[in-house]
Tab-separated table of C-alpha atoms in Angstrom:
chain	number	residue	atom	x	y	z
A	271	MET	CA	0.044	-0.005	0.011
A	272	GLY	CA	2.947	2.268	0.405
A	273	GLU	CA	3.994	4.729	2.996
A	274	TRP	CA	1.231	7.099	2.358
A	275	GLY	CA	-1.499	4.481	1.828
A	276	PRO	CA	-2.856	4.400	5.315
A	277	TYR	CA	-3.107	8.236	5.399
A	278	ILE	CA	-4.936	8.265	2.078
A	279	VAL	CA	-7.393	5.656	3.095
A	280	ALA	CA	-7.974	7.365	6.445
A	281	GLY	CA	-8.458	10.682	4.642
A	282	LEU	CA	-10.910	9.249	2.263
A	283	ILE	CA	-12.914	7.613	5.022
A	284	ALA	CA	-12.904	10.869	7.004
A	285	LEU	CA	-14.088	12.709	3.884
A	286	VAL	CA	-16.995	10.225	3.414
A	287	VAL	CA	-17.987	10.646	7.075
A	288	GLU	CA	-17.874	14.426	6.844
A	289	LEU	CA	-19.831	14.448	3.631
A	290	LEU	CA	-22.506	12.106	5.052
A	291	GLY	CA	-22.792	14.246	8.202
A	292	GLY	CA	-23.025	17.349	6.083
A	293	TRP	CA	-25.724	15.807	3.882
A	294	LEU	CA	-27.757	14.912	6.960
A	295	THR	CA	-27.385	18.459	8.409
A	296	VAL	CA	-30.521	20.292	7.097
A	297	LEU	CA	-30.603	23.882	8.299
A	298	GLY	CA	-34.185	24.532	7.232
A	299	PRO	CA	-37.084	26.363	9.067
A	300	TRP	CA	-37.224	23.855	11.955
A	301	TYR	CA	-33.609	24.570	12.848
A	302	ALA	CA	-33.937	28.248	12.286
A	303	ASN	CA	-36.767	28.463	14.639
A	304	LEU	CA	-35.093	26.590	17.580
A	305	ARG	CA	-34.182	28.724	20.493
A	306	LYS	CA	-30.364	28.670	20.860
A	307	PRO	CA	-28.091	29.996	23.527
A	308	SER	CA	-26.300	33.263	23.040
A	309	TRP	CA	-22.943	31.521	23.273
A	310	GLN	CA	-23.480	29.235	20.305
A	311	PRO	CA	-20.771	29.751	17.724
A	312	PRO	CA	-21.836	31.310	14.466
A	313	GLY	CA	-23.131	28.868	11.831
A	314	TRP	CA	-20.164	29.524	9.467
A	315	ALA	CA	-17.647	28.214	12.231
A	316	PHE	CA	-18.987	24.710	12.194
A	317	GLY	CA	-17.742	23.696	8.670
A	318	PRO	CA	-14.144	24.765	9.232
A	319	ALA	CA	-14.061	23.303	12.715
A	320	TRP	CA	-15.255	19.917	11.580
A	321	THR	CA	-12.830	20.021	8.578
A	322	ILE	CA	-9.942	20.603	10.818
A	323	LEU	CA	-11.043	17.912	13.179
A	324	PHE	CA	-11.494	15.423	10.335
A	325	VAL	CA	-7.996	16.134	9.012
A	326	MET	CA	-6.707	15.459	12.600
A	327	ILE	CA	-8.739	12.270	12.748
A	328	ALA	CA	-7.383	11.095	9.380
A	329	ILE	CA	-3.780	11.767	10.412
A	330	SER	CA	-4.390	10.038	13.710
A	331	GLY	CA	-5.833	6.992	11.907
A	332	GLY	CA	-2.930	6.784	9.425
A	333	MET	CA	-0.410	7.066	12.284
A	334	ALA	CA	-2.211	4.522	14.439
A	335	TRP	CA	-2.390	2.050	11.546
A	336	THR	CA	1.223	2.609	10.690
A	337	HIS	CA	2.494	2.042	14.112
A	338	ALA	CA	0.132	-0.787	15.185
A	339	SER	CA	1.063	-4.448	14.750
A	340	PRO	CA	-0.986	-6.412	12.152
A	341	ASP	CA	-2.693	-8.158	15.130
A	342	ALA	CA	-3.814	-4.838	16.660
A	343	ARG	CA	-5.199	-3.344	13.490
A	344	PRO	CA	-8.601	-5.039	13.474
A	345	ALA	CA	-9.434	-3.502	16.881
A	346	LEU	CA	-8.429	-0.132	15.711
A	347	LEU	CA	-10.726	-0.530	12.608
A	348	VAL	CA	-13.611	-1.395	14.928
A	349	LEU	CA	-12.876	1.683	17.191
A	350	PHE	CA	-12.612	4.069	14.270
A	351	GLY	CA	-15.542	2.426	12.444
A	352	VAL	CA	-17.875	2.635	15.477
A	353	ASN	CA	-16.863	6.254	15.992
A	354	ALA	CA	-17.583	7.093	12.389
A	355	VAL	CA	-21.051	5.483	12.586
A	356	LEU	CA	-21.850	7.468	15.755
A	357	ASN	CA	-20.557	10.672	14.182
A	358	VAL	CA	-22.989	10.392	11.277
A	359	ALA	CA	-25.771	9.146	13.379
A	360	TRP	CA	-25.721	12.305	15.491
A	361	SER	CA	-26.451	14.522	12.550
A	362	GLY	CA	-29.265	12.163	11.495
A	363	LEU	CA	-30.880	12.251	14.851
A	364	PHE	CA	-30.560	15.941	15.436
A	365	PHE	CA	-31.104	17.490	12.017
A	366	ARG	CA	-33.051	14.823	9.973
A	367	ALA	CA	-35.186	13.234	12.677
A	368	ARG	CA	-35.523	16.591	14.548
A	369	ARG	CA	-34.853	14.881	17.805
A	370	PRO	CA	-32.436	16.917	19.948
A	371	ASP	CA	-33.342	14.676	22.929
A	372	LEU	CA	-32.254	11.506	21.174
A	373	ALA	CA	-29.233	13.240	19.650
A	374	PHE	CA	-28.185	14.216	23.220
A	375	ALA	CA	-28.483	10.613	24.416
A	376	GLU	CA	-26.464	9.478	21.390
A	377	VAL	CA	-23.859	12.220	21.740
A	378	ILE	CA	-22.910	10.726	25.146
A	379	VAL	CA	-22.197	7.423	23.506
A	380	PHE	CA	-20.450	9.248	20.687
A	381	TRP	CA	-18.191	11.064	23.129
A	382	LEU	CA	-17.406	7.781	24.912
A	383	SER	CA	-16.459	6.265	21.573
A	384	ILE	CA	-13.864	9.090	21.136
A	385	ALA	CA	-12.434	8.399	24.628
A	386	ALA	CA	-12.230	4.690	23.749
A	387	LEU	CA	-10.528	5.527	20.476
A	388	ILE	CA	-7.959	7.719	22.294
A	389	LEU	CA	-7.395	4.829	24.768
A	390	GLY	CA	-7.169	2.294	21.960
A	391	VAL	CA	-4.727	4.371	19.834
A	392	TRP	CA	-2.414	5.333	22.708
A	393	PRO	CA	-0.390	2.111	22.999
A	394	HIS	CA	0.448	2.344	19.282
A	395	SER	CA	1.106	6.206	18.924
A	396	GLN	CA	0.809	8.674	21.662
A	397	THR	CA	0.927	11.500	19.066
A	398	ALA	CA	-2.015	9.895	17.216
A	399	ALA	CA	-3.963	9.633	20.495
A	400	LEU	CA	-3.201	13.275	21.323
A	401	LEU	CA	-4.390	14.442	17.834
A	402	LEU	CA	-7.824	13.109	18.920
A	403	LEU	CA	-8.031	15.337	22.010
A	404	PRO	CA	-9.506	18.396	20.207
A	405	TYR	CA	-12.199	16.079	18.769
A	406	LEU	CA	-13.109	14.887	22.276
A	407	ALA	CA	-13.277	18.497	23.446
A	408	TRP	CA	-15.288	19.705	20.497
A	409	VAL	CA	-17.854	16.854	20.928
A	410	ALA	CA	-18.091	17.680	24.638
A	411	PHE	CA	-18.827	21.269	23.697
A	412	ALA	CA	-21.247	20.102	21.042
A	413	GLY	CA	-22.986	17.797	23.540
A	414	TYR	CA	-23.490	20.656	25.914
A	415	LEU	CA	-24.823	22.822	23.104
A	416	ASN	CA	-27.144	19.948	22.134
A	417	TRP	CA	-28.439	19.573	25.710
A	418	THR	CA	-28.972	23.361	25.971
A	419	VAL	CA	-30.952	23.562	22.773
A	420	ALA	CA	-32.984	20.535	23.821
A	421	ARG	CA	-33.785	22.187	27.150
A	422	LEU	CA	-34.517	25.572	25.628
A	423	ASN	CA	-37.040	23.933	23.225
A	424	ALA	CA	-38.624	21.651	25.825
A	425	TYR	CA	-37.310	18.411	24.256
A	426	LEU	CA	-35.821	17.524	27.704
């Protein structure tokens, strides 16, 4: 696969996850009419923030794969795969299903999957694990924002 192969594959997977999440993010009248906290970042900030995070996730994935033994790689695939599914599912629950309450419950599991990913990557590459910390922090912030929006709009 070559030296850059794991990074290219991780980058393509991250791109697919980002595109699916973006496709599920419908900012129509329902979202526009939700009450949101004053501290919510402006809408334009979410795209660049997620793009930076996905680049870091892809680099982490490439590094983890490169440094892991062949026996450890299936577990890494499971950790990254579960996390990718949960990442996309949040957008579907919040924006498509219009269920901030279910999205909040899911974001807790999503956040735990990032923590598990960090712990799973750590033995293979501490740098790769550290690259995932901003992702963990951002999803914690997004979870709090999700909870706040759900409360402000009587979903919780």
